[in-house]
Coordinates of C-alpha atoms and ligand atoms in Angstrom, one line a residue:
X1 CA -28.8 -37.7 279.6
X2 CA -30.2 -39.2 276.5
X3 CA -33.4 -41.2 276.9
X4 CA -33.1 -44.8 275.5
X5 CA -34.5 -43.8 272.3
X6 CA -34.7 -40.1 271.4
X7 CA -37.9 -38.7 269.9
X8 CA -37.1 -37.7 266.4
X9 CA -38.7 -35.3 263.9
X10 CA -42.3 -35.7 262.7
X11 CA -42.3 -38.5 260.2
X12 CA -42.4 -36.9 256.8
X13 CA -43.8 -40.0 255.2
X14 CA -46.9 -39.7 257.3
X15 CA -47.3 -36.0 257.6
X16 CA -46.4 -33.6 254.8
X17 CA -43.3 -31.5 255.6
X18 CA -45.2 -28.3 254.9
X19 CA -48.0 -29.2 257.4
X20 CA -48.0 -28.3 261.1
X21 CA -46.0 -25.8 263.2
X22 CA -42.4 -25.2 262.1
X23 CA -40.1 -26.3 264.8
X24 CA -36.5 -26.6 263.6
X25 CA -36.4 -29.7 261.3
X26 CA -39.9 -30.6 262.7
X27 CA -38.2 -31.7 265.9
X28 CA -40.1 -32.0 269.2
X29 CA -40.5 -29.0 271.4
X30 CA -38.4 -29.1 274.6
X31 CA -41.7 -29.4 276.6
X32 CA -42.6 -32.6 274.8
X33 CA -39.7 -34.8 276.0
X34 CA -38.5 -35.8 279.4
X35 CA -34.9 -34.6 278.8
X36 CA -32.8 -33.2 276.0
X37 CA -29.2 -33.1 274.9
X38 CA -29.1 -30.5 272.2
X39 CA -31.5 -27.5 271.9
X40 CA -32.1 -25.1 269.1
X41 CA -33.3 -21.8 270.3
X42 CA -34.2 -18.6 268.5
X43 CA -33.4 -15.0 269.5
X44 CA -35.7 -12.7 267.5
X45 CA -33.8 -9.5 268.1
X46 CA -32.2 -6.9 265.8
X47 CA -31.9 -3.7 267.8
X48 CA -28.1 -3.8 267.5
X49 CA -27.9 -3.5 263.7
X50 CA -25.9 -0.7 261.9
X51 CA -27.4 -1.0 258.5
X52 CA -30.4 -3.1 257.2
X53 CA -32.8 -4.2 260.0
X54 CA -34.9 -7.3 259.9
X55 CA -32.9 -10.1 261.5
X56 CA -35.6 -10.3 264.3
X57 CA -37.5 -12.4 261.8
X58 CA -34.6 -14.7 261.2
X59 CA -35.5 -17.6 263.6
X60 CA -39.0 -18.1 262.2
X61 CA -37.6 -17.9 258.6
X62 CA -34.9 -20.4 259.2
X63 CA -37.4 -22.8 260.9
X64 CA -39.6 -22.6 257.9
X65 CA -36.8 -23.5 255.5
X66 CA -35.6 -26.3 257.9
X67 CA -38.8 -28.3 257.2
X68 CA -37.1 -30.1 254.3
X69 CA -34.1 -31.4 256.4
X70 CA -34.0 -35.2 256.6
X71 CA -32.7 -37.3 259.6
X72 CA -29.7 -38.9 258.1
X73 CA -26.6 -36.8 257.2
X74 CA -24.6 -38.8 254.7
X75 CA -21.8 -36.2 254.6
X76 CA -21.0 -36.9 258.3
X77 CA -22.4 -40.5 258.2
X78 CA -24.6 -39.8 261.2
X79 CA -28.3 -39.6 262.2
X80 CA -28.0 -36.8 264.7
X81 CA -31.6 -36.9 265.9
X82 CA -31.2 -40.6 266.7
X83 CA -27.9 -40.2 268.5
X84 CA -29.1 -37.5 270.8
X85 CA -32.3 -36.0 271.9
X86 CA -32.4 -32.8 269.9
X87 CA -35.3 -30.3 270.5
X88 CA -36.5 -26.9 269.6
X89 CA -36.6 -24.7 272.7
X90 CA -38.6 -21.9 271.2
X91 CA -37.5 -18.3 271.3
X92 CA -35.9 -16.1 273.9
X93 CA -37.9 -13.0 274.5
X94 CA -35.6 -10.0 274.0
X95 CA -36.8 -6.5 274.6
X96 CA -36.7 -4.6 271.3
X97 CA -36.7 -1.2 273.1
X98 CA -33.9 -1.8 275.5
X99 CA -30.7 -3.3 274.1
X100 CA -29.2 -3.7 277.6
X101 CA -32.2 -5.5 278.9
X102 CA -32.3 -7.7 275.9
X103 CA -28.6 -8.6 276.3
X104 CA -29.3 -9.5 280.0
X105 CA -32.3 -11.6 279.0
X106 CA -30.4 -13.6 276.4
X107 CA -27.6 -14.3 278.9
X108 CA -30.1 -15.4 281.6
X109 CA -32.2 -17.6 279.3
X110 CA -29.1 -19.2 277.7
X111 CA -27.6 -19.9 281.1
X112 CA -30.9 -21.5 282.3
X113 CA -31.2 -23.5 279.1
X114 CA -27.6 -24.5 279.3
X115 CA -28.4 -26.1 282.7
X116 CA -31.1 -28.3 281.1
X117 CA -29.2 -29.4 278.0
X118 CA -25.6 -30.2 277.1
X119 CA -25.4 -27.9 274.0
X120 CA -27.2 -25.1 272.4
X121 CA -27.4 -23.9 268.8
X122 CA -28.9 -20.4 268.7
X123 CA -30.6 -18.9 265.6
X124 CA -30.4 -15.1 265.5
X125 CA -31.1 -12.3 265.6
X126 CA -28.3 -9.9 264.9
X127 CA -24.7 -10.5 266.0
X128 CA -25.1 -8.5 269.2
X129 CA -26.4 -11.7 270.8
X130 CA -23.0 -13.5 270.5
X131 CA -21.9 -11.4 273.6
X132 CA -24.5 -12.6 276.1
X133 CA -24.2 -16.2 274.6
X134 CA -20.5 -16.2 275.2
X135 CA -21.1 -14.8 278.8
X136 CA -23.5 -17.8 279.3
X137 CA -21.2 -20.4 277.9
X138 CA -18.3 -19.1 280.0
X139 CA -20.2 -20.1 283.2
X140 CA -20.0 -23.7 282.0
X141 CA -16.7 -23.9 280.2
X142 CA -14.6 -20.8 281.1
X143 CA -12.9 -18.9 278.3
X144 CA -13.6 -20.7 275.0
X145 CA -11.9 -20.8 271.6
X146 CA -14.1 -18.7 269.3
X147 CA -14.3 -19.6 265.6
X148 CA -16.2 -16.8 264.0
X149 CA -17.3 -17.0 260.4
X150 CA -18.2 -13.5 259.0
X151 CA -17.5 -11.0 256.3
X152 CA -16.7 -8.6 259.1
X153 CA -14.4 -8.6 262.1
X154 CA -17.0 -7.5 264.6
X155 CA -14.2 -6.3 266.9
X156 CA -15.0 -2.6 266.4
X157 CA -15.2 -0.5 269.4
X158 CA -18.4 1.7 269.3
X159 CA -21.0 3.0 267.0
X160 CA -22.5 6.5 267.9
X161 CA -20.8 5.9 271.2
X162 CA -22.6 2.7 271.9
X163 CA -20.4 -0.2 273.0
X164 CA -22.9 -3.0 272.5
X165 CA -23.9 -3.5 268.8
X166 CA -23.7 -6.2 266.2
X167 CA -20.3 -4.9 265.1
X168 CA -18.7 -5.1 268.5
X169 CA -19.5 -8.4 270.3
X170 CA -16.0 -9.9 269.9
X171 CA -14.1 -6.9 271.2
X172 CA -16.3 -6.8 274.3
X173 CA -15.9 -10.6 274.7
X174 CA -12.2 -10.3 274.4
X175 CA -12.1 -7.4 276.9
X176 CA -14.2 -9.4 279.4
X177 CA -11.8 -12.4 279.1
X178 CA -14.5 -14.6 277.6
X179 CA -12.4 -15.9 274.8
X180 CA -9.2 -18.0 274.7
X181 CA -6.9 -15.5 273.0
X182 CA -4.5 -18.2 271.9
X183 CA -7.1 -20.3 270.0
X184 CA -9.6 -17.9 268.5
X185 CA -10.0 -17.1 264.8
X186 CA -12.2 -15.4 262.2
X187 CA -13.0 -17.2 259.0
X188 CA -14.2 -15.7 255.7
X189 CA -13.3 -12.1 256.4
X190 CA -13.4 -9.8 253.4
X191 CA -14.4 -6.4 252.2
X192 CA -13.4 -2.8 253.0
X193 CA -12.5 -1.7 256.6
X194 CA -12.3 1.7 258.2
X195 CA -8.5 1.5 258.2
X196 CA -5.5 -0.8 258.7
X197 CA -5.8 -0.2 262.4
X198 CA -8.9 -2.4 262.5
X199 CA -6.7 -5.4 261.8
X200 CA -4.1 -4.4 264.3
X201 CA -6.8 -4.0 267.0
X202 CA -8.2 -7.4 266.0
X203 CA -4.9 -9.2 266.4
X204 CA -4.4 -7.6 269.8
X205 CA -7.8 -8.8 270.9
X206 CA -6.7 -12.4 270.3
X207 CA -7.9 -13.3 266.8
X208 CA -6.1 -14.8 263.8
X209 CA -7.8 -14.5 260.4
X210 CA -8.4 -16.9 257.5
X211 CA -9.7 -14.6 254.8
X212 CA -12.1 -15.6 252.0
X213 CA -9.2 -14.9 249.6
X214 CA -7.2 -17.6 251.5
X215 CA -10.0 -20.1 251.0
X216 CA -10.1 -19.3 247.3
X217 CA -6.4 -19.4 246.8
X218 CA -5.5 -22.4 248.9
X219 CA -8.7 -24.4 249.1
X220 CA -10.8 -25.9 251.9
X221 CA -8.1 -28.5 253.1
X222 CA -5.5 -25.8 253.8
X223 CA -8.2 -23.7 255.5
X224 CA -9.1 -26.6 257.7
X225 CA -5.5 -27.2 258.6
X226 CA -5.0 -23.6 259.7
X227 CA -8.2 -23.6 261.8
X228 CA -7.5 -27.0 263.4
X229 CA -3.9 -26.0 264.3
X230 CA -5.2 -22.8 266.0
X231 CA -8.2 -24.3 267.9
X232 CA -6.8 -27.7 268.8
X233 CA -9.1 -29.6 271.2
X234 CA -10.1 -26.5 273.2
X235 CA -13.8 -26.0 274.0
X236 CA -14.9 -24.4 270.8
X237 CA -17.7 -21.9 270.3
X238 CA -18.6 -21.4 266.6
X239 CA -20.4 -18.2 265.7
X240 CA -21.6 -17.9 262.1
X241 CA -22.8 -14.7 260.6
X242 CA -24.6 -15.8 257.4
X243 CA -23.0 -12.8 255.6
X244 CA -19.8 -14.9 255.4
X245 CA -21.6 -16.4 252.4
X246 CA -21.6 -14.5 249.1
X247 CA -24.7 -12.4 248.6
X248 CA -25.5 -14.9 245.8
X249 CA -25.8 -17.6 248.5
X250 CA -27.2 -15.3 251.3
X251 CA -28.9 -12.2 250.0
X252 CA -31.1 -12.0 253.0
X253 CA -28.8 -10.3 255.5
X254 CA -28.1 -6.9 257.0
X255 CA -24.6 -6.0 255.8
X256 CA -23.8 -7.9 252.6
X257 CA -20.3 -7.9 251.0
X258 CA -19.4 -9.1 247.5
X259 CA -17.0 -12.0 247.0
X260 CA -17.9 -14.4 249.8
X261 CA -17.8 -18.1 250.4
X262 CA -20.3 -20.4 248.7
X263 CA -22.6 -22.4 250.9
X264 CA -20.9 -25.5 249.6
X265 CA -17.5 -24.2 250.9
X266 CA -18.9 -23.3 254.3
X267 CA -20.7 -26.6 254.7
X268 CA -17.5 -28.5 253.8
X269 CA -15.5 -26.5 256.3
X270 CA -17.9 -27.3 259.0
X271 CA -17.9 -31.0 258.2
X272 CA -14.1 -30.8 258.4
X273 CA -14.4 -29.5 262.0
X274 CA -17.0 -32.0 263.1
X275 CA -14.6 -33.9 265.4
X276 CA -13.5 -30.8 267.3
X277 CA -14.8 -30.1 270.8
X278 CA -17.8 -27.9 269.8
X279 CA -19.6 -26.7 273.0
X280 CA -22.0 -24.2 271.5
X281 CA -22.8 -22.3 268.3
X282 CA -24.9 -19.6 266.8
X283 CA -26.1 -18.7 263.2
X284 CA -27.1 -15.1 263.0
X285 CA -28.0 -12.2 260.7
X286 CA -30.6 -13.9 258.5
X287 CA -32.9 -11.1 257.5
X288 CA -35.9 -12.4 255.5
X289 CA -37.1 -9.1 254.0
X290 CA -34.1 -9.2 251.7
X291 CA -34.3 -12.9 251.1
X292 CA -36.2 -14.5 248.2
X293 CA -37.0 -18.1 247.5
X294 CA -35.6 -18.8 251.0
X295 CA -32.1 -18.8 249.6
X296 CA -30.5 -17.5 252.7
X297 CA -32.8 -19.5 255.1
X298 CA -32.1 -22.8 253.3
X299 CA -28.3 -22.1 253.6
X300 CA -28.7 -21.2 257.3
X301 CA -30.9 -24.3 258.1
X302 CA -28.2 -26.6 256.5
X303 CA -25.5 -24.8 258.5
X304 CA -27.4 -25.4 261.7
X305 CA -28.0 -29.1 260.7
X306 CA -24.2 -29.6 260.2
X307 CA -23.5 -28.1 263.6
X308 CA -26.0 -30.3 265.3
X309 CA -24.7 -33.4 263.5
X310 CA -21.2 -32.5 264.6
X311 CA -22.3 -32.0 268.2
X312 CA -24.4 -35.2 268.3
X313 CA -21.7 -37.4 266.7
X314 CA -18.9 -36.3 269.0
X315 CA -21.1 -37.0 272.0
Ligands
MN1 MN1 -21.3 -10.3 262.3

């Protein structure tokens, strides 16, 4: 689908990075190119949060911080925006007063966008949106391996009787048969749970866990080996809750937990998975009201950049 020569980001040697409208990485908008391979899309939505609100402002905040990204990624030895036509597809309009309607709108918009481009990286928004995004990607790929980076399991059942929240998307996805239960995994899990039963439920729903403690104890190479053994070459959806990072690296988020990964560790893990069959991804739970100096948004923008590079380089 790629045009002979993809239209890249605005040239920062001719226009200052801080000038102009902040599309992701100063990439063209989807309307500005004849066809696109990879789209970044925002979902400004946080009606599913259980604690601090504010992730509805995440997409705009991550785009602002992404102005400084440059077109060559030495860590993966690739120029993603030259390999593929990457675009910013704007934001999906999600009703803040009806969670069910918002979830439907996200599924519909992601399905439509998925017909126009090969791959989508979504910027949230709270983690509720992973459910409609997985519903959409199932229409293209069937059940996918889910690699979910998060402090939390997000396989809880209900809050206040509500089945669709930012703490429940992966239980619903498993129940609906959207995930490959032989190839799915959480990375970076840590912090207190309601009880040991949470872990038993989680395993029953089809997930294995690499904890933050495992990463600290055994390092990134052993972590990668466990993930790669589990996922294999299955179609892989990567969902990244920015709270997988320590609050020192990502203070701007809704449910922070002490003792998390560094941004350096997360970026290194993603680079180590770049040759896997990544079919879609999201980066969620950036809440700018608790961010300062764009710490969280800078981390999130680099995470999105590594995901795009991996998608572009594998083809
Ligand atoms: Mn989450």
